[in-house]
Short mmCIF file of C-alpha atoms in Angstrom, two decimals:
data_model
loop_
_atom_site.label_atom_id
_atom_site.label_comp_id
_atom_site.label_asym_id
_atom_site.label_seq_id
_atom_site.Cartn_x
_atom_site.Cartn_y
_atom_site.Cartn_z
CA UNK A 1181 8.73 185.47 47.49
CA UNK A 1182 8.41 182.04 47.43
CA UNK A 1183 11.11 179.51 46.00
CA UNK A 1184 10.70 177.42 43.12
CA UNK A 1185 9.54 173.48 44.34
CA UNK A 1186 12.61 170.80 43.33
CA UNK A 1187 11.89 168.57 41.01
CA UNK A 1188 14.01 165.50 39.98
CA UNK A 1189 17.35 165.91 38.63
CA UNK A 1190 17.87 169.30 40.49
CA UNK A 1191 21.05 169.77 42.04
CA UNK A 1192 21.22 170.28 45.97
CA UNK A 1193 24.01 172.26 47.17
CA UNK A 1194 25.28 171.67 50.88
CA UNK A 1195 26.90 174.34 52.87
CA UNK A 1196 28.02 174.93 56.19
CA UNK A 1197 28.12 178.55 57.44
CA UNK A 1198 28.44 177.50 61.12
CA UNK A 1199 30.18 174.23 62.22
CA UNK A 1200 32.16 172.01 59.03
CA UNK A 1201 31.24 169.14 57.30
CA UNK A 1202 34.55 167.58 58.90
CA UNK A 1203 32.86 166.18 61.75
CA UNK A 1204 30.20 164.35 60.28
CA UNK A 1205 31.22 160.84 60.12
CA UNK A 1206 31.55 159.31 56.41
CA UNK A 1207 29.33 156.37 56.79
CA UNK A 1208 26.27 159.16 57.86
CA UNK A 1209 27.33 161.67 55.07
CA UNK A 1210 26.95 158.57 52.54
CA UNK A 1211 23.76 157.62 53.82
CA UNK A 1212 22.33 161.33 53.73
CA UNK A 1213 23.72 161.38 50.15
CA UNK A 1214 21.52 157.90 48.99
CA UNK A 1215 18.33 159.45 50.57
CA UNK A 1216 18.12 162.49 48.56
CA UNK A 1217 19.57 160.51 45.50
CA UNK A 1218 16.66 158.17 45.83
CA UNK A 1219 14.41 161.53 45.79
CA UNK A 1220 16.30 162.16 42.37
CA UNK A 1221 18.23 165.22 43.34
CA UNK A 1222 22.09 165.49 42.45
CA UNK A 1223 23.96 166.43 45.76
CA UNK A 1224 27.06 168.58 45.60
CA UNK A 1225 29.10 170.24 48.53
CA UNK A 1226 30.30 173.89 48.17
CA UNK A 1227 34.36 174.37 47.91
CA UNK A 1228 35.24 174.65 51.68
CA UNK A 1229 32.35 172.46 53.37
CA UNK A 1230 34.67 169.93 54.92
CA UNK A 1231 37.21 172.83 55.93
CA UNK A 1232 39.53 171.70 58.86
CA UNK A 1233 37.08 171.54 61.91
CA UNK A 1234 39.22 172.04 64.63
CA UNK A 1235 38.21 175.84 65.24
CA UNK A 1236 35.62 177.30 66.57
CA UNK A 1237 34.12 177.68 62.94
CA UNK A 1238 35.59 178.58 60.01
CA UNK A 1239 36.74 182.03 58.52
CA UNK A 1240 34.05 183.93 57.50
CA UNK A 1241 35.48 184.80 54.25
CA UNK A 1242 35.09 180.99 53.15
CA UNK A 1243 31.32 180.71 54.31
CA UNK A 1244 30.39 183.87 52.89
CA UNK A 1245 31.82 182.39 49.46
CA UNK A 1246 30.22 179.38 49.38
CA UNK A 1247 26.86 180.70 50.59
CA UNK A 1248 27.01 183.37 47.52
CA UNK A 1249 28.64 180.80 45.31
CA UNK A 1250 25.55 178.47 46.14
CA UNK A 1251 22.94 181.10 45.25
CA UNK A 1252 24.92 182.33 42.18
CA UNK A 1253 25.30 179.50 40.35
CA UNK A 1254 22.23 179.05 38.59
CA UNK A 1255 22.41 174.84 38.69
CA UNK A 1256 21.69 174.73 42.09
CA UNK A 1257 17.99 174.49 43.01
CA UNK A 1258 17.97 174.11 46.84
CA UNK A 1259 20.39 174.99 49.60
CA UNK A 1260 21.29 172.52 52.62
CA UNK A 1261 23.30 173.26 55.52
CA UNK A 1262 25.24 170.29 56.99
CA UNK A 1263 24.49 171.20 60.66
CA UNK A 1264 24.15 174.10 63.29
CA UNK A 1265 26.44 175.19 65.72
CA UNK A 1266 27.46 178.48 67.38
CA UNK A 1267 27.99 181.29 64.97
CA UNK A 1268 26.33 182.03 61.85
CA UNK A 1269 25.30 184.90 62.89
CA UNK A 1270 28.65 186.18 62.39
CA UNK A 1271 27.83 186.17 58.41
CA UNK A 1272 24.91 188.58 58.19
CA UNK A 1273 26.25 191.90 57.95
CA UNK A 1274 29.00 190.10 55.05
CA UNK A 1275 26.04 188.63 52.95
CA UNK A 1276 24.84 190.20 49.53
CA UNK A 1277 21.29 189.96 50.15
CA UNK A 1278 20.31 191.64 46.73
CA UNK A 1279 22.13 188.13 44.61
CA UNK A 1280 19.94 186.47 47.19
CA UNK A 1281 16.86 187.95 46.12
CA UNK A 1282 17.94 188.22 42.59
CA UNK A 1283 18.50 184.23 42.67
CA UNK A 1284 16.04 182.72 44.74
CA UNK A 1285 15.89 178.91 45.51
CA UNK A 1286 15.18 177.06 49.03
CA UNK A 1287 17.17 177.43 51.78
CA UNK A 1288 17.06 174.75 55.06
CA UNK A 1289 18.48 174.11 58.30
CA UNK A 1290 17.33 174.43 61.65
CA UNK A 1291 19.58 175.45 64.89
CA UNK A 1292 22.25 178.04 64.26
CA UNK A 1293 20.79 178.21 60.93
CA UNK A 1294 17.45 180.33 62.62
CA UNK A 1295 19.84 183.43 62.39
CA UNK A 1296 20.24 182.80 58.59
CA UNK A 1297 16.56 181.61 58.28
CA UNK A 1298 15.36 184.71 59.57
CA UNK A 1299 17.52 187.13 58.50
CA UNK A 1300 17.53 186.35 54.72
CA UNK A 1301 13.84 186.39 54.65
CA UNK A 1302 13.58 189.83 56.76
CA UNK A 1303 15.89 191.25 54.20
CA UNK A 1304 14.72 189.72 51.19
CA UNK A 1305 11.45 188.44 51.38
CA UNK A 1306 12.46 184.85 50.25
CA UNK A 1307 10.87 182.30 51.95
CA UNK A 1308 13.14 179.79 53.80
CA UNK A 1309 13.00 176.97 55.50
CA UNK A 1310 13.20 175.17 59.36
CA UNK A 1311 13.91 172.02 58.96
CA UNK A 1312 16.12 169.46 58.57
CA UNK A 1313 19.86 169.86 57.97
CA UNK A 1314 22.26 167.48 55.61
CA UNK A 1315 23.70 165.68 58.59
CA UNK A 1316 20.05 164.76 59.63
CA UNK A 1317 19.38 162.41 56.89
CA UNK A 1318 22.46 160.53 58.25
CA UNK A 1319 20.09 159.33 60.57
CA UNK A 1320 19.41 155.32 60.27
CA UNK A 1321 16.59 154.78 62.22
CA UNK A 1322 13.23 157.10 63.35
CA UNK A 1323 13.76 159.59 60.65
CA UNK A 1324 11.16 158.66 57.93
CA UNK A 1325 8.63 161.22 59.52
CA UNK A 1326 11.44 163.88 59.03
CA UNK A 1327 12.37 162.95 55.52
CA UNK A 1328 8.30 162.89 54.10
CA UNK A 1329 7.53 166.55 55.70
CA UNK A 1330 11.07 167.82 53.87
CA UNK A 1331 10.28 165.86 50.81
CA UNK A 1332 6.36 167.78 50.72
CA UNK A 1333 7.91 170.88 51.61
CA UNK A 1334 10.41 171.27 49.18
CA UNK A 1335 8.24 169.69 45.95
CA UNK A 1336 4.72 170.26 46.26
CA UNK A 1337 2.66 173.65 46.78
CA UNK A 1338 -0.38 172.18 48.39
CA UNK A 1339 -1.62 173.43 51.99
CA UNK A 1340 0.37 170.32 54.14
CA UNK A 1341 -1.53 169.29 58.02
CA UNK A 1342 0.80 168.75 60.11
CA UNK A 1343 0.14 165.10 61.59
CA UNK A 1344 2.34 163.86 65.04
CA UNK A 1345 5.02 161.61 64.80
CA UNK A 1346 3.99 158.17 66.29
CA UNK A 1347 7.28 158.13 68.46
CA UNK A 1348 10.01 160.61 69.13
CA UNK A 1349 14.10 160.56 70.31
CA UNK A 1350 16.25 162.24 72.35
CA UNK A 1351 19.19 160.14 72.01
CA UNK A 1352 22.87 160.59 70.43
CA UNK A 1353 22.23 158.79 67.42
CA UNK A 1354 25.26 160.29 65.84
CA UNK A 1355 27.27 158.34 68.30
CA UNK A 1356 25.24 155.10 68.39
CA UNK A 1357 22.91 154.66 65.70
CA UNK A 1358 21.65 150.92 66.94
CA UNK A 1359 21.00 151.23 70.38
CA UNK A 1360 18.17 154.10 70.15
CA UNK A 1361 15.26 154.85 72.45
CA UNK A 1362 12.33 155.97 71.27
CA UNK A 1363 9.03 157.64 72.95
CA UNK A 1364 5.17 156.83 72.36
CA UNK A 1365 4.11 160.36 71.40
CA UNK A 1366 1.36 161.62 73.03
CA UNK A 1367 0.87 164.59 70.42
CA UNK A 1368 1.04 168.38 70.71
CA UNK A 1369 -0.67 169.62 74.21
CA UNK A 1370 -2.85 172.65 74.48
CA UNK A 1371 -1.99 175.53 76.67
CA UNK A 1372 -4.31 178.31 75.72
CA UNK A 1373 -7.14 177.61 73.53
CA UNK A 1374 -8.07 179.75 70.07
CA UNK A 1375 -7.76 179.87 66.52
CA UNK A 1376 -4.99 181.65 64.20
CA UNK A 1377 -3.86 182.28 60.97
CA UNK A 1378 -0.38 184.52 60.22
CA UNK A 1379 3.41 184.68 58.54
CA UNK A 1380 5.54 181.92 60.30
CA UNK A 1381 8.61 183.35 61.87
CA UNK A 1382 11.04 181.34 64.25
CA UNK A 1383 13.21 178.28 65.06
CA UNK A 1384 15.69 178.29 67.67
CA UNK A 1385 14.56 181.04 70.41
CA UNK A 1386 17.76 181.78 71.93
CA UNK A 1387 19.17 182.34 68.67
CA UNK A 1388 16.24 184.07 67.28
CA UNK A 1389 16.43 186.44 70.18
CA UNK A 1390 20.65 187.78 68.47
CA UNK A 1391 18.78 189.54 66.14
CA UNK A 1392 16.30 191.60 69.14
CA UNK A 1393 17.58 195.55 67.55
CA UNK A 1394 19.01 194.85 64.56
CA UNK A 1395 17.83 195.23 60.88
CA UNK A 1396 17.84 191.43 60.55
CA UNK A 1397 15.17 190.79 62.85
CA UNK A 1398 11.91 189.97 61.00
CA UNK A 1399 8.49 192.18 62.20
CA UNK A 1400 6.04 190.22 64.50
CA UNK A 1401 3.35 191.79 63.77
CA UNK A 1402 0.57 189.26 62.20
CA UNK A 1403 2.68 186.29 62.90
CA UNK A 1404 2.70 182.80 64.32
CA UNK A 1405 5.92 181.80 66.30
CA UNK A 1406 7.16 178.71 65.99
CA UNK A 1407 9.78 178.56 68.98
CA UNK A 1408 12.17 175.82 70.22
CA UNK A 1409 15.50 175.27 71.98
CA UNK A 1410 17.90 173.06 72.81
CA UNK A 1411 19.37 171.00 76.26
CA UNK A 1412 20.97 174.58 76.99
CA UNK A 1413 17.91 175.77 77.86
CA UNK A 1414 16.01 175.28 80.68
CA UNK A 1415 12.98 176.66 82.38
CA UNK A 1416 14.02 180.08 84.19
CA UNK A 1417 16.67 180.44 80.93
CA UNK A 1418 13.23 179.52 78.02
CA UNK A 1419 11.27 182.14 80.68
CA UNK A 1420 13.61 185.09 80.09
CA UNK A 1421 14.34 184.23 76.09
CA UNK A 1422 10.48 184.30 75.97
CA UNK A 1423 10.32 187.41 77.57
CA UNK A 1424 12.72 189.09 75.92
CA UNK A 1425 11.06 188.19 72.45
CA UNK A 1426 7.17 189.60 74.05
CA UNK A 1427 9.58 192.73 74.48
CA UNK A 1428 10.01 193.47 71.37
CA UNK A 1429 7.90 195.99 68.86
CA UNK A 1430 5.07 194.24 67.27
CA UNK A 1431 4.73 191.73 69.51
CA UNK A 1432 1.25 192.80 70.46
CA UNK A 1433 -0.39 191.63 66.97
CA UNK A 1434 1.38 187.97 67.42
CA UNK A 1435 -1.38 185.71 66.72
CA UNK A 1436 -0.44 182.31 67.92
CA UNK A 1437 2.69 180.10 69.90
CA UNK A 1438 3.59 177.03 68.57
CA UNK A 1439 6.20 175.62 71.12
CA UNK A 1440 8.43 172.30 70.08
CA UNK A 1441 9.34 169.62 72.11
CA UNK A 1442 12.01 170.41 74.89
CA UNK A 1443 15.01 167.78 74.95
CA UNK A 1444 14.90 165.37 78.54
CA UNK A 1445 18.26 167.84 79.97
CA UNK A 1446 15.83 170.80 79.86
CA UNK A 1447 13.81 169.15 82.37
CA UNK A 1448 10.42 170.83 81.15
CA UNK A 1449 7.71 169.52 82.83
CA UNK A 1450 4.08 170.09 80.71
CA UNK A 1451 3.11 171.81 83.83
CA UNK A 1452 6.34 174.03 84.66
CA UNK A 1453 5.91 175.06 80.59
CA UNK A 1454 2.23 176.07 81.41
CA UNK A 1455 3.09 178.08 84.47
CA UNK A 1456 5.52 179.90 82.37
CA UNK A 1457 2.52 180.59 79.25
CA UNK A 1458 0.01 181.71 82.38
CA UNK A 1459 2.33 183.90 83.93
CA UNK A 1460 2.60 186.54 80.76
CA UNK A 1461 -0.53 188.39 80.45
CA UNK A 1462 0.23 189.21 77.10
CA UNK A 1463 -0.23 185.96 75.99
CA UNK A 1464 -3.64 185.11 77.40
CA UNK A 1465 -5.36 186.15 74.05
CA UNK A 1466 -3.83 183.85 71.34
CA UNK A 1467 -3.50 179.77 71.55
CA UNK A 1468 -0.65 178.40 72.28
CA UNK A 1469 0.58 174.45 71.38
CA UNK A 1470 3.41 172.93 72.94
CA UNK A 1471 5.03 169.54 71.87
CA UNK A 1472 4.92 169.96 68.38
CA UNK A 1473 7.52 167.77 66.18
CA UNK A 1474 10.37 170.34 65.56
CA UNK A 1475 13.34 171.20 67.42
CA UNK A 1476 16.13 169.37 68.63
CA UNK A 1477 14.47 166.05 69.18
CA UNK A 1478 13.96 163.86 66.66
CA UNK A 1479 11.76 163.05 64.69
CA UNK A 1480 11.15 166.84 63.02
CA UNK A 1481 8.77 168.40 60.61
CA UNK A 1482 10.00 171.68 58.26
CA UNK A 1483 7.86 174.67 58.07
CA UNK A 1484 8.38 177.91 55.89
CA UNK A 1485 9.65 180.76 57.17
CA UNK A 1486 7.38 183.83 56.15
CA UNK A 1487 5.09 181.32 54.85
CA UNK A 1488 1.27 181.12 56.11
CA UNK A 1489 -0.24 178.60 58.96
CA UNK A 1490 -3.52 178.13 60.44
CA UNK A 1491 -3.32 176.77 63.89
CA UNK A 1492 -6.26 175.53 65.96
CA UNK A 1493 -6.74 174.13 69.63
CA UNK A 1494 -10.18 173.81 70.64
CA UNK A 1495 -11.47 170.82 72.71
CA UNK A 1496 -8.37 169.08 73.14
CA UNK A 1497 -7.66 168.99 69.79
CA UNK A 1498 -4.55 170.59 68.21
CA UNK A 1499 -3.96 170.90 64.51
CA UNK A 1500 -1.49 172.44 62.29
CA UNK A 1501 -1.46 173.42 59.09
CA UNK A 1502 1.19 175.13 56.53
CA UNK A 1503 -1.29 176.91 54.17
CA UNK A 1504 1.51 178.49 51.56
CA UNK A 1505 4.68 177.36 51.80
#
């Protein structure tokens, strides 16, 4: 079930079932504002948002409301989350996933957000979206390439080719936004060679992986994974996360890995992430592409969840492309 596309004058309604809206600085949450005005979308914030940040997150009670309010009222064309955090996961068994399905409209945010992703699309069949949150458009600089991919995602229907970002960031631009470093990008690199089409399931492995036995968990069977994680991980912690997921029923008929680009604390190596791919044998029959432009460096592209790609890596060549979306 795919979403309607925005068009302009739709309103966009930002949540934030993990961490609050409170710590985003105002300066950054005007900015993000002006971008998506400029796209002609009305922005709104749901009722507790900017809810005293000082917690861990806030009560569940007051997530769960605004994430139903968000899909029940029928103004609101698109859902944004502000940004990830710890613990949305805490919200799945408290959602009413028939008003989702009932009242269908985007849904985006990367992170945290993967348990949402993920789960609302296992148990509803809407398609959502990885990608960027609210707080990301706060960004000043080297976020253009992050802002086009949302912008074709969430208004055209067209099969999209994913092209790589000319540079990419791993700084704290939240804390500094002039004094940024930014990488040549060398594009995505090739660690097993093939060709694939399937459903896109993924996002954030490690939080991908809290749904391993539970009804949220979406099947693998006939998919393409598109897995990242953040400077928590590392290599023997992204080994055993990667396991864990090749563990798990259906895995067998996965038909391709698309692998985003590690932050510089993970310490990934090309060659220490190859060793990893080559050491699972049940991998050695379907390509996998590391580097791609999603995760927790920046810039980022978004990609549908339970939507359709066709990936291909074949003579040093990589390319990506969201068929239905």
């Amino acid at each position: 079930m795919y979403p309607a596309k925005l068009k302009k004058g739709d309103e966009i309604r930002v949540i934030s079932p993990s961490k609050s809206l409170a710590i985003i600085a105002a300066d950054q949450k005007q900015l993000a504002m002006e971008r998506l005005e400029r796209l002609g979308f009305k922005v709104t914030f749901s009722k507790y948002a900017d809810e005293d940040a000082s917690s861990l997150s806030n009560p569940i009670t007051h997530r769960i409301a605004d994430l139903h309010e968000a899909f029940r009222d029928s103004k609101v064309k698109a859902i944004l989350t502000t940004i990830g955090g710890f613990d949305s996961n805490q919200l799945l068994k408290h959602i009413d996933y028939r008003l989702i399905q009932d009242s269908p409209k985007i849904f985006c945010g990367f992170s945290d957000i993967t348990a949402l992703s993920n789960s609302i699309y296992s148990k509803t069949g809407l398609i959502t979206f990885s990608g960027p949150h609210f707080s990301s458009f706060g960004m000043e600089k080297g976020v253009d390439y992050t802002f086009d991919y949302f912008a074709k995602m969430v208004t055209r229907s067209t099969p999209i080719t994913i092209q790589p970002a000319e540079c990419w960031s791993d700084d704290r631009w939240y804390l500094d936004q002039e004094n940024r470093t930014f990488h040549s990008n060398e594009g995505p690199r090739i660690i097993n060679e093939g060709e694939a089409q399937g459903t896109i399931i993924g996002g954030n492995l490690c939080t991908l992986n809290l749904l391993q036995g539970t009804e949220y968990m979406p099947a693998l069977e006939n998919t393409i994974l598109f897995l990242e994680d953040d400077e928590l991980s590392n290599p023997p912690t992204f080994d055993r996360d990667l396991q864990s997921l090749i563990h798990q029923p259906g895995f067998d008929k996965v038909k391709a890995i698309i692998i985003g680009r590690f932050q510089n604390a993970s310490e990934f190596h090309p060659d220490v992430l190859k060793g990893i791919i080559h050491s699972k044998k049940e991998l050695d029959h379907i390509p996998v592409i590391s580097d791609a432009n999603f995760g927790h460096t920046t810039p980022r592209f978004t990609f549908p969840i339970g939507g359709m790609a066709k990936v291909a890596a074949e003579n040093g060549e990589a390319t990506i492309e969201i068929l239905e979306h």
